[in-house]
Coordinates of C-alpha atoms in Angstrom, one line a residue:
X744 CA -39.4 43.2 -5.2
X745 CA -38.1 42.5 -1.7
X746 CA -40.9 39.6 -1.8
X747 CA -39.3 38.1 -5.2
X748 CA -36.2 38.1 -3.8
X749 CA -37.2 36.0 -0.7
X750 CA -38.8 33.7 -2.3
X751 CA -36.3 33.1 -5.1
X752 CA -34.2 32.7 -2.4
X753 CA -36.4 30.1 -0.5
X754 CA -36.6 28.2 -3.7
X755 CA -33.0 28.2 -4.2
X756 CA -32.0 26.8 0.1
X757 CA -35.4 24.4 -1.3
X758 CA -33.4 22.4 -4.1
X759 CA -30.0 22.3 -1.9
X760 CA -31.8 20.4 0.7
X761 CA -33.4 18.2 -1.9
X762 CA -29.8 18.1 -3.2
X763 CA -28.0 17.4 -0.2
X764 CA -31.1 14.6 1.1
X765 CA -30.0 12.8 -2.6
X766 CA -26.5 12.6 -2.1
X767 CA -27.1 11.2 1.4
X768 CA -29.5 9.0 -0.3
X769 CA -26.9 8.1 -2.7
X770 CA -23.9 7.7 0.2
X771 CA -26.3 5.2 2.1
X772 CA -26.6 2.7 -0.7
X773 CA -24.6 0.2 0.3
X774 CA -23.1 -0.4 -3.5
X775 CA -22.3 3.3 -4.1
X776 CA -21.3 3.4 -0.6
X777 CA -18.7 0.9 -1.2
X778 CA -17.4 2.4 -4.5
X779 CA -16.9 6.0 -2.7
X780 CA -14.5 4.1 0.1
X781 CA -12.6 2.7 -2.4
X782 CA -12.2 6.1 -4.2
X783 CA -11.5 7.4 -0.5
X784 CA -8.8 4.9 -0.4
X785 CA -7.2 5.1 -4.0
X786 CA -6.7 8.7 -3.0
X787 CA -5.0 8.3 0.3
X788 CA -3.1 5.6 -1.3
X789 CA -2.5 8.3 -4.4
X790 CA -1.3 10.9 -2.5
X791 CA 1.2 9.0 0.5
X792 CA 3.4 6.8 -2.7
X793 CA 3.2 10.7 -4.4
X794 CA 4.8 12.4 -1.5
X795 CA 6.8 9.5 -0.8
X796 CA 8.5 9.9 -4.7
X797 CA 7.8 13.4 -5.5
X798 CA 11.0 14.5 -3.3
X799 CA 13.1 12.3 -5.8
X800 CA 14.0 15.5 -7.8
X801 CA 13.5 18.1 -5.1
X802 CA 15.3 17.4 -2.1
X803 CA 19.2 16.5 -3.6
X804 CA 19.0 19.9 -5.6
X805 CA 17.6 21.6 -2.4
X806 CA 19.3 19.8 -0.1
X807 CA 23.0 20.8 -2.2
X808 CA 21.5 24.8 -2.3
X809 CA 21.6 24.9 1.2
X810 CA 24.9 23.6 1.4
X811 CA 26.3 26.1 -1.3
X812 CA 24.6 29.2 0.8
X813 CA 26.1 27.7 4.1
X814 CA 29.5 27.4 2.5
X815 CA 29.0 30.7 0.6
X816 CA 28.3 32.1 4.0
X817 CA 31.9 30.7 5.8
X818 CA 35.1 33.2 6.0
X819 CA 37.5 33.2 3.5
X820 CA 39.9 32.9 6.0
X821 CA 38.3 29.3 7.2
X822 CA 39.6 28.2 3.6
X823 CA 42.7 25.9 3.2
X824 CA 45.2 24.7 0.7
X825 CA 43.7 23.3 -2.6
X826 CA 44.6 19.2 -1.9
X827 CA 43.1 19.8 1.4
X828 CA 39.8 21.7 -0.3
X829 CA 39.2 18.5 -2.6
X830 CA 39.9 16.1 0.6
X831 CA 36.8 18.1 2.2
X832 CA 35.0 18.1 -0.6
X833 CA 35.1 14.6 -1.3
X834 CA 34.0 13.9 2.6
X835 CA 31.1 16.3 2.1
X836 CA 30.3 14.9 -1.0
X837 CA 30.1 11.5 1.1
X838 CA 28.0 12.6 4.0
X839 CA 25.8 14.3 1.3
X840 CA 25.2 10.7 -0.2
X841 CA 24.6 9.3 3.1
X842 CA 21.9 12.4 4.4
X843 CA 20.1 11.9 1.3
X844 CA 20.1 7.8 1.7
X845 CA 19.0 8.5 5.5
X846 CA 16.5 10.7 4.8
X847 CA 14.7 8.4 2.0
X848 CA 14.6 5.5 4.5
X849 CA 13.5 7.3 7.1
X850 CA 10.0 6.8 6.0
X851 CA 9.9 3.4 5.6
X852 CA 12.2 3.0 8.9
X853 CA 9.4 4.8 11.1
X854 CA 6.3 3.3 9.0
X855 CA 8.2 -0.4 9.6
X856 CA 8.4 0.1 13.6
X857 CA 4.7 1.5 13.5
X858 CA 3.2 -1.0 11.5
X859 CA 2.7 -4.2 14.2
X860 CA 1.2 -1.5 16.8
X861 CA -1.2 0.7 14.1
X862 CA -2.3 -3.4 13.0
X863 CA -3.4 -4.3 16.7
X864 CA -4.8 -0.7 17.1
X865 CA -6.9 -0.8 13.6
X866 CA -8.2 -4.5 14.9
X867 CA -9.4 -2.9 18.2
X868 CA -11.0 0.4 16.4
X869 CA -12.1 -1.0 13.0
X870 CA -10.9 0.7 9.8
X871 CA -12.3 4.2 9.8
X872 CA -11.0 6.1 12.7
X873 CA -7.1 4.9 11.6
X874 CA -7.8 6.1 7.7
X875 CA -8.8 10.0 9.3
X876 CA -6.0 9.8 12.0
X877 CA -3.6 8.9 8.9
X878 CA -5.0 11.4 5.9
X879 CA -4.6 14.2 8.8
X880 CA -0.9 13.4 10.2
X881 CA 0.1 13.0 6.1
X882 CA -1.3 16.3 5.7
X883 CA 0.5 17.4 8.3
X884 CA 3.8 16.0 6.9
X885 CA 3.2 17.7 3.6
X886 CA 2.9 21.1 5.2
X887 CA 6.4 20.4 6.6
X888 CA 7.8 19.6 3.9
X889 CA 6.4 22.3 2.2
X890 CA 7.7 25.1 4.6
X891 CA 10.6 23.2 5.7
X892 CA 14.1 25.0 5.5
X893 CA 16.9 22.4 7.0
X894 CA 17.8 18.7 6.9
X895 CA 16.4 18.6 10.1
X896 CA 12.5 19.5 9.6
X897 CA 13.1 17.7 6.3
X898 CA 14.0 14.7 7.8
X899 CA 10.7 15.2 10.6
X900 CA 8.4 15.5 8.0
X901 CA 9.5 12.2 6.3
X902 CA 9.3 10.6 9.3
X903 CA 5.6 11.7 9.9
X904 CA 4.6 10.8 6.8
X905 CA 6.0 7.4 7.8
X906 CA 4.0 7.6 10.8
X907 CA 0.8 8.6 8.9
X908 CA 1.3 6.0 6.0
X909 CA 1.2 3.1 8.7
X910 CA -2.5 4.4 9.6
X911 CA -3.5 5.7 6.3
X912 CA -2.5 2.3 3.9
X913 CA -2.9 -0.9 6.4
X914 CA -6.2 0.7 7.4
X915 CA -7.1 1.4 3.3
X916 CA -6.5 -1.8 2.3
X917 CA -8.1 -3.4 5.2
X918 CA -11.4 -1.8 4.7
X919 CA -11.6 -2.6 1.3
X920 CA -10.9 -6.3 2.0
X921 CA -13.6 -6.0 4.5
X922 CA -15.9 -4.1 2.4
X923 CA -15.3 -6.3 -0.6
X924 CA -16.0 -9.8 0.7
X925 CA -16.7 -11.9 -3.0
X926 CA -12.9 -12.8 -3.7
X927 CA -13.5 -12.2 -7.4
X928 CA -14.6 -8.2 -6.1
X929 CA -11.7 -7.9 -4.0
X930 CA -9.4 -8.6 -6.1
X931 CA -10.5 -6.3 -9.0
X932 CA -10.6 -3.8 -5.9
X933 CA -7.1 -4.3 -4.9
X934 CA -6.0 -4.2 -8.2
X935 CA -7.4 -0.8 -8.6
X936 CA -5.8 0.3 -5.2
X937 CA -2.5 -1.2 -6.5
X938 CA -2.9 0.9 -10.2
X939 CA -3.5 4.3 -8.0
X940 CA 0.0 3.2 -6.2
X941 CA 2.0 2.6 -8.8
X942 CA 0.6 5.7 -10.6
X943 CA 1.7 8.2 -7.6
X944 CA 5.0 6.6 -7.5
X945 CA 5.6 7.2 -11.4
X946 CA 4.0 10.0 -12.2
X947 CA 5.3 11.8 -9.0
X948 CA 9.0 12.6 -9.8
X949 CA 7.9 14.5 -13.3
X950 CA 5.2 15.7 -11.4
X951 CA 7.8 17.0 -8.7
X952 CA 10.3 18.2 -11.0
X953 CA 8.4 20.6 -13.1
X954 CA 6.6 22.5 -10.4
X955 CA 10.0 23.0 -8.1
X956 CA 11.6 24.6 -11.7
X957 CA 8.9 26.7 -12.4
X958 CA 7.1 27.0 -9.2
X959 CA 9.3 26.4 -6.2
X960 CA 9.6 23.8 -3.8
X961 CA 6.4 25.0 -2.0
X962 CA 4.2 24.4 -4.8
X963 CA 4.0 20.1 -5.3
X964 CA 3.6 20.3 -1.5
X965 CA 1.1 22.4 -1.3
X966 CA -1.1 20.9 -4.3
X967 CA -0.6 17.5 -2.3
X968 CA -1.4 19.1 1.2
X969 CA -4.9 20.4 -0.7
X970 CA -5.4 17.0 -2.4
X971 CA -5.0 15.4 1.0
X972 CA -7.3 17.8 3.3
X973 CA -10.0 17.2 0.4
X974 CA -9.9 13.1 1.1
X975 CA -9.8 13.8 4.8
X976 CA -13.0 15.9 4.5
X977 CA -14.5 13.3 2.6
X978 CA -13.4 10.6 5.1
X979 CA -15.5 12.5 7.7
X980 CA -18.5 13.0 5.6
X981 CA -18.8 9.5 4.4
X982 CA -17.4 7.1 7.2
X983 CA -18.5 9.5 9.6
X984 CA -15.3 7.7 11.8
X985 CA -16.7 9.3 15.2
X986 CA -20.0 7.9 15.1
X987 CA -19.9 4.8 13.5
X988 CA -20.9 1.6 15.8
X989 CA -20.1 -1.1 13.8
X990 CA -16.9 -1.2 15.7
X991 CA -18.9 -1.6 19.3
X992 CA -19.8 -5.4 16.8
X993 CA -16.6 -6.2 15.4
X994 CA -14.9 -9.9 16.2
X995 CA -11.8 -9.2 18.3
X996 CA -8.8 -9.5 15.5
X997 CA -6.1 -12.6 15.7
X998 CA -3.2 -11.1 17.2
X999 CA -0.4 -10.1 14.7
X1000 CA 2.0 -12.3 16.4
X1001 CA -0.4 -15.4 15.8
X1002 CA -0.4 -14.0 11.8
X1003 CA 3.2 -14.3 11.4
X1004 CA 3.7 -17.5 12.2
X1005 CA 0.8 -19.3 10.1
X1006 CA 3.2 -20.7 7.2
X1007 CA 1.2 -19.6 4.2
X1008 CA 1.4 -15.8 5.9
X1009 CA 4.8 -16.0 6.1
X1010 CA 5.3 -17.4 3.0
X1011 CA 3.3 -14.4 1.3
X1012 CA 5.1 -11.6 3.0
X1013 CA 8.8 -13.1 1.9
X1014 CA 7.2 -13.0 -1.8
X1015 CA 6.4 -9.2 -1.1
X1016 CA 9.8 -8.6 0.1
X1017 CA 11.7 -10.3 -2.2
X1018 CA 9.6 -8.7 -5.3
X1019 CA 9.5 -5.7 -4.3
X1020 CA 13.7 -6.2 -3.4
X1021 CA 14.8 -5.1 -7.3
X1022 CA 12.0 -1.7 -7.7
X1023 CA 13.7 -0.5 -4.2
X1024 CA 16.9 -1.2 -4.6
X1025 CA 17.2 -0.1 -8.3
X1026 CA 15.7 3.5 -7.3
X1027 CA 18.6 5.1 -5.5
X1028 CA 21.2 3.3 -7.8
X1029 CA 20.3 3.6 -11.1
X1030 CA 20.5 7.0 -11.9
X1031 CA 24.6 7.2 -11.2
X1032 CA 24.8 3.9 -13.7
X1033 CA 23.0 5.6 -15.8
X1034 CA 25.3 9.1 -15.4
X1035 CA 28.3 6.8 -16.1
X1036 CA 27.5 3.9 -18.7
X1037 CA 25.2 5.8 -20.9
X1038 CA 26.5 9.5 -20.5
X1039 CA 22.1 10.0 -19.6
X1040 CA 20.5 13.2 -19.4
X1041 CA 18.6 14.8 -16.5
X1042 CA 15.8 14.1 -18.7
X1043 CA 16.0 10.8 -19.0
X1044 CA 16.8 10.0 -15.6
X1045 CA 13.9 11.2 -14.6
X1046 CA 11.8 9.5 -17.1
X1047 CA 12.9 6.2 -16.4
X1048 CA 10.4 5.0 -14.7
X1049 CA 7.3 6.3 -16.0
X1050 CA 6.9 4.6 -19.2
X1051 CA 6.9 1.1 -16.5
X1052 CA 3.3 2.6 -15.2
X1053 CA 1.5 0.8 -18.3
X1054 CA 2.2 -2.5 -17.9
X1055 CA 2.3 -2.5 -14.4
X1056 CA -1.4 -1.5 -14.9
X1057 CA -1.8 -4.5 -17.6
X1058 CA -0.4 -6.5 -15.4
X1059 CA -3.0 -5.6 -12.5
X1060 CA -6.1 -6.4 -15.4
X1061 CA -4.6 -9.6 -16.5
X1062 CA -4.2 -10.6 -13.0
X1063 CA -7.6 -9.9 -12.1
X1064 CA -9.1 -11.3 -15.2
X1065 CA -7.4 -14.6 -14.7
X1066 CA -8.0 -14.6 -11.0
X1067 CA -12.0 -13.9 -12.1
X1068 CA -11.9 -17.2 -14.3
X1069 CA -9.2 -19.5 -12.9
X1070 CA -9.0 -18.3 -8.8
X1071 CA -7.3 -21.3 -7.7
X1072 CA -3.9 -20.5 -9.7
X1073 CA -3.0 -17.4 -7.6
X1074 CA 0.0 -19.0 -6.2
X1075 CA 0.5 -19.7 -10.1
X1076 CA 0.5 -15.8 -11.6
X1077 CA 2.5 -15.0 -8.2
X1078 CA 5.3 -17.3 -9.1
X1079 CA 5.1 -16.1 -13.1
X1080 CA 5.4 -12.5 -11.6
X1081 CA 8.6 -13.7 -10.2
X1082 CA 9.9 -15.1 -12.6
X1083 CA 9.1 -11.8 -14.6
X1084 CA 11.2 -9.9 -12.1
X1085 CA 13.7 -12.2 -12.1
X1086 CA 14.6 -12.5 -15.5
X1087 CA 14.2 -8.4 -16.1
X1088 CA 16.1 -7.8 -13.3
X1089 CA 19.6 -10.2 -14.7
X1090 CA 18.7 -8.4 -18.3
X1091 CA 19.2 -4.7 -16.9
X1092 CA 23.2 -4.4 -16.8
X1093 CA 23.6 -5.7 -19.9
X1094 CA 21.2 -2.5 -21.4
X1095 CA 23.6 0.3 -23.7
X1096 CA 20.9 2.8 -23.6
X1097 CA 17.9 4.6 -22.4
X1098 CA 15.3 3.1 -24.7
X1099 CA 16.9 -0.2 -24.1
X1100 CA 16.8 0.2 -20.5
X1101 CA 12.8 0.9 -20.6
X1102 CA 12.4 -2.9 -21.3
X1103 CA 13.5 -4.8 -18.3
X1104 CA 12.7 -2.1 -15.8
X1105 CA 8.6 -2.5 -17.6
X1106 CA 9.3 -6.1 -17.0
X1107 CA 10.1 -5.6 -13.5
X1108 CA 6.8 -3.7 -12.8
X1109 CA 4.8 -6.0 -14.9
X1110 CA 5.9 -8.9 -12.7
X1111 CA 5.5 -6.9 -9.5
X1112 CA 1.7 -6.2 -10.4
X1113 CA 1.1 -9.6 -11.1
X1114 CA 2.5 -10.7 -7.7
X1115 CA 1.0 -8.0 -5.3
X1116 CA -2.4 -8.5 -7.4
X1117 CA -2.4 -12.1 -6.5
X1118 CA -1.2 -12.4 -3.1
X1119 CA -2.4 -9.0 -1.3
X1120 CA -6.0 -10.6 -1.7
X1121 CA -4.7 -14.5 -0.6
X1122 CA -4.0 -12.5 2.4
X1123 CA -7.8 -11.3 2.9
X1124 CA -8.9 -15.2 2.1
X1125 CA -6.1 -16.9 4.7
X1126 CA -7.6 -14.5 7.3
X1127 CA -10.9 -15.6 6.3
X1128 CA -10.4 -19.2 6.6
X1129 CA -7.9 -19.8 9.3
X1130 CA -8.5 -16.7 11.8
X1131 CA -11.1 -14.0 12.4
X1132 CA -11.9 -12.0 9.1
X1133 CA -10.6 -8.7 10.8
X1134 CA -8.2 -7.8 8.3
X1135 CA -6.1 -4.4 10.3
X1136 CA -2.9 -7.3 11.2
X1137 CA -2.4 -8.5 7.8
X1138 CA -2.4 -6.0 6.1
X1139 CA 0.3 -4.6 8.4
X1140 CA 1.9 -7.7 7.8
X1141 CA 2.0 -7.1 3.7
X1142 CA 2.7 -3.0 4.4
X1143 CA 6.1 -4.4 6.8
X1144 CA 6.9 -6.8 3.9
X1145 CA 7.4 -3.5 1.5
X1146 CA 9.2 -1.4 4.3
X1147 CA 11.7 -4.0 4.8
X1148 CA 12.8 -4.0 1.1
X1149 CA 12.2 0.2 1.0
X1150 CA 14.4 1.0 4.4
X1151 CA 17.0 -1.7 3.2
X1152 CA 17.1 -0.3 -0.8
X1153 CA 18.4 3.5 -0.2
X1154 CA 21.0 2.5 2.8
X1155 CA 22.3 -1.1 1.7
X1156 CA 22.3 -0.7 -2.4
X1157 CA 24.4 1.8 -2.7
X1158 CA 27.4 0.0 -0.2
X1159 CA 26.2 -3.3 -2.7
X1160 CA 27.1 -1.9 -5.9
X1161 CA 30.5 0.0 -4.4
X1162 CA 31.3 -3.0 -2.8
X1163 CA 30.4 -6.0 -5.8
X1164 CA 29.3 -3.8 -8.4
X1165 CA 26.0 -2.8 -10.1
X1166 CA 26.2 -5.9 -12.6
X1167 CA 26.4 -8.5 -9.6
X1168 CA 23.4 -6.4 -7.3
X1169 CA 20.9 -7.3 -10.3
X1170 CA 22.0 -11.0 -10.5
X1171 CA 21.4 -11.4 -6.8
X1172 CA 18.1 -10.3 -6.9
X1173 CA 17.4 -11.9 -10.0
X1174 CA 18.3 -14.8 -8.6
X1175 CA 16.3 -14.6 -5.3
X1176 CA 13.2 -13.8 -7.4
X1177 CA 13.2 -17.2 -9.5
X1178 CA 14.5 -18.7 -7.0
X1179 CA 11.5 -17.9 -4.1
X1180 CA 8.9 -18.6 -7.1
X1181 CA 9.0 -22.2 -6.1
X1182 CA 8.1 -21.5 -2.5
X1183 CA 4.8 -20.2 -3.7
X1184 CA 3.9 -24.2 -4.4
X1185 CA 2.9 -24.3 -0.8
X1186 CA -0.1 -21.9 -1.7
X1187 CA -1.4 -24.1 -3.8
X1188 CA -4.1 -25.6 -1.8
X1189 CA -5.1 -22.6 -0.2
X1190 CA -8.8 -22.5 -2.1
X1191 CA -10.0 -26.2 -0.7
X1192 CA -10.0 -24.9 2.9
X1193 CA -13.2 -24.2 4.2
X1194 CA -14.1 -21.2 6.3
X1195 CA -16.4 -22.6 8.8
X1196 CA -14.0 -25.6 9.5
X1197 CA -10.8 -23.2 10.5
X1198 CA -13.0 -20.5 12.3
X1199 CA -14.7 -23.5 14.7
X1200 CA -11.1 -25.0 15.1
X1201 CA -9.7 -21.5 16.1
X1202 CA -12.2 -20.6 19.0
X1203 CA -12.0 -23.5 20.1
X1204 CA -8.5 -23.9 20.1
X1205 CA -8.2 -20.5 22.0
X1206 CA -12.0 -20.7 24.4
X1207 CA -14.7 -18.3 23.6
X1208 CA -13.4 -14.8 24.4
X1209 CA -16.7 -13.3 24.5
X1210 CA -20.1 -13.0 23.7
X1211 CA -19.2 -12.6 20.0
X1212 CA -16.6 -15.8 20.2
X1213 CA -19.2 -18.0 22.1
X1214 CA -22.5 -17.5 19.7
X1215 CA -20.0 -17.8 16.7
X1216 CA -18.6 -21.4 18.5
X1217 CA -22.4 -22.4 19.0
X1218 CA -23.4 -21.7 15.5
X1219 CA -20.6 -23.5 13.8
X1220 CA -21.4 -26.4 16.3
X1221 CA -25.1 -26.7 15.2
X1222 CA -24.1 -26.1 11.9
X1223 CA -21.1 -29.2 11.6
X1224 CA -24.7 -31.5 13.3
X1225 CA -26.4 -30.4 10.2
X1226 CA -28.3 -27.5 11.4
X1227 CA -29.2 -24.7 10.4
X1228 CA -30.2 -21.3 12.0
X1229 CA -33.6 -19.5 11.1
X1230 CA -35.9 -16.6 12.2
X1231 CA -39.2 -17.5 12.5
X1232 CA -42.3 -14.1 12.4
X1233 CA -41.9 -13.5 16.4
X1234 CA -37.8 -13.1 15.9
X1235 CA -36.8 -16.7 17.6
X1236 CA -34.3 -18.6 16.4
X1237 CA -34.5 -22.0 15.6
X1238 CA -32.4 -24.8 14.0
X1239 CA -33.7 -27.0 11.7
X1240 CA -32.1 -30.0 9.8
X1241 CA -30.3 -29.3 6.6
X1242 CA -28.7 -31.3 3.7
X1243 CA -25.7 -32.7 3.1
X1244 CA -25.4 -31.0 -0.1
X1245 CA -26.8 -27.9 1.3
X1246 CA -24.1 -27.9 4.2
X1247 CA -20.9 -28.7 1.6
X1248 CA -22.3 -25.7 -0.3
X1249 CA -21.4 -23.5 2.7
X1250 CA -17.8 -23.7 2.7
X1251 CA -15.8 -21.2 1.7
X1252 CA -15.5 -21.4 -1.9
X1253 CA -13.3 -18.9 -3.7
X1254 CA -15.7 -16.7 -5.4

């Protein structure tokens, strides 16, 4: 019996080797490798716009319970006349507004100040070690919020997640801009990143607002916390972030300074502000224009947005479907995405109800997918052809472009539309959308440049740095002569003399 029983056991630890040596099998391929960092990614990306919205519906009704039990908890004698009760109140009600704005900024605030140093660091380390360092201080920032009991530790665990989001997302969409090289690849890969955003930002508030009714505030929290530990496990398991040497290989990054100034850089991040100007600025307005123009329901304040998740998705395929077949017109569907914004964001005052309202606020998100799925991977190709294709600067670049609209949208909207009104706050931004499409013109010859031409110009301009700088610089020399490097059986390189034709073929052509 006892025999049996070992050897059914042997049999069993037998196929969980063979198991466990075909999954490794299957992580090494460099395809399947590629498509489980994305899904690492998505997630990470999933998870940080999900804890950034899921407090939409939790933390004003928390936040107003602990006020009731600390004013609950005050003598009766501390009480005054009833005129001076409502002056108080109104104050309180004031400086409520305000804690709630300051907390929701704080995120971006922090994440905004982090983002130019977690860039340079992500350049020096590569990709891997920043996505770990950011899945584990977000999953710190989700216990906190999940056990926090003040404004205080609820304001330190939005600014941690802050913190982790500017290692967790540059460093995401970095490495799949440098896993995904073929523009036509990247691009759909973006686009799927982008889809997994915009679906933790939508589907959080419901998400949020069921489980603190029925569950408790704990509960999102901790489902999140879970979700997050899972990724970070897989992080370890996959990129192996501690014992990868690629980085010991890796070009040393253009500085993030150097990034800011190219023109066509600059000229994508003020399209990511400005589109992204209306979605931030609407979110902490709306609901009170909603409360008083259309008499809305809890309900349907908090169902807003979600039906705006479809087409923001449609317009991530039909972005990447045109880029696939016509690639030089991204400048093109970026400018129709603003245009989109533009005109859905003039269209929204003028809305009598809530079905009514669903049209213009889709439109918005239609037209923000098309921009961000047409310029996030310009961003990868301008890196590619006018610096070193180390990708941890611009994409800190792009992730500073949305914290400048999402710090500004919860502090300065609100003064906006009590100081001009909601019905001038959408024509402003309406306005700046249309008219910043024009600006995306100077995008427009952005395909013809060549790789190998920029690169050359760049060490040169700036002297071989290293080892890595002065074989590059020697290779693009032989190369603009009409040579070309080969390997013959002992492992020695040689040049030998190559075509014209063969040498225009090398550009950079976008895929």
């Amino acid at each position: 019996m006892s025999t049996n029983v070992a050897q059914s056991a042997a049999s069993k630890l037998s196929q969980m080797g063979e198991r466990t040596k075909q999954l490794g099998n299957v992580i090494q391929n460099p395809e399947r490798q590629k498509r489980v960092i994305l899904v690492i990614v998505c997630v990470a990306l999933l998870l940080d716009n999900m804890l950034y919205m899921v407090i939409v519906p939790i933390i004003p009704d928390y936040l107003e319970g602990l006020q009731k039990a600390a004013d609950q908890e005050q003598p009766a004698a501390a009480r005054h006349t009833n005129s001076t009760n409502s002056t108080i109140h109104r104050a309180a009600e004031g400086n409520f507004d305000l804690q709630i704005g300051v907390l929701f900024a704080s995120k971006a605030i922090l994440q905004l100040l982090v983002n130019p140093l977690s860039g340079t660091f992500i350049d020096r380390v590569g990709y891997d070690i920043p996505l770990f360092i950011g899945l584990n201080i977000m999953f710190l920032s989700t216990l906190t919020f999940a056990f926090a009991e003040n404004y205080a530790t609820l304001f330190l665990a939005r600014s941690i997640q802050g913190l982790g989001s500017a290692f967790a997302d540059t460093s995401g969409i970095a490495l799949i801009a440098d896993k995904y090289t073929e523009e036509s690849e990247r691009s759909k890969a973006l686009g799927i990143a982008l889809a997994f955003i915009s679906f933790g930002s939508l589907v959080a508030p419901p998400f949020g607002g069921v489980l603190y009714e029925f569950a408790g505030k704990q509960a999102p929290f901790l489902i999140l916390a879970c979700i997050c530990l899972t990724d970070g496990v897989l992080c370890l398991v996959v990129l192996k972030p501690f014992s990868n040497r690629e980085r010991e290989t890796m070009p040393v990054g253009t500085p993030i300074y150097k990034l800011m100034i190219d023109p066509y850089i600059a000229v994508v991040a003020g399209a990511l502000i400005v589109c992204n100007i209306p979605l931030a600025f609407l979110e902490p307005t709306i609901a009170n224009w909603m409360e008083e123009n259309m008499n809305a329901s809890e309900w349907e304040i908090g169902m807003t947005w979600f039906p705006a998740f479809f087409p923001h998705v449609l317009g991530v395929y039909l972005t990447v479907k045109l880029a696939a077949k016509y690639p030089h017109l991204q400048w093109f569907y970026g400018a129709i995405g603003m245009v989109f914004i533009g005109a859905s964001s003039c269209t929204v005052p003028a809305c009598k109800n809530f079905g009514q309202l669903m049209i213009p606020l889709c439109g918005i998100c239609f037209g923000i997918a098309f921009v961000d799925t047409a310029l996030l991977p310009t961003l990868g190709f301008l890196v590619d052809v006018r610096h070193v294709s180390v990708y941890g600067s611009v994409y800190a670049i792009a992730d500073i472009s949305y914290c400048v609209a999402y710090a500004l949208g919860p502090i300065v909207a609100g003064q906006i539309v009590h100081d001009l009104g909601f019905v001038q706050l959408n024509l402003g931004m309406g306005l700046a959308n249309v008219l910043y499409a024009p600006a995306l013109l100077l995008l427009k010859n952005v395909t013809q440049m060549k790789p190998s031409f920029s690169e050359r110009n760049m060490l040169l301009e700036d002297g071989p740095t290293g080892l890595y700088d002065t074989i590059k610089m020697e290779q693009r020399e032989k190369k603009r002569k009409g040579l070309c490097t080969t390997t013959d059986e002992s492992g020695i390189e040689t040049f030998v003399q190559r075509s014209h034709s063969e040498e225009e073929s090398s550009g950079g052509e976008y895929a």
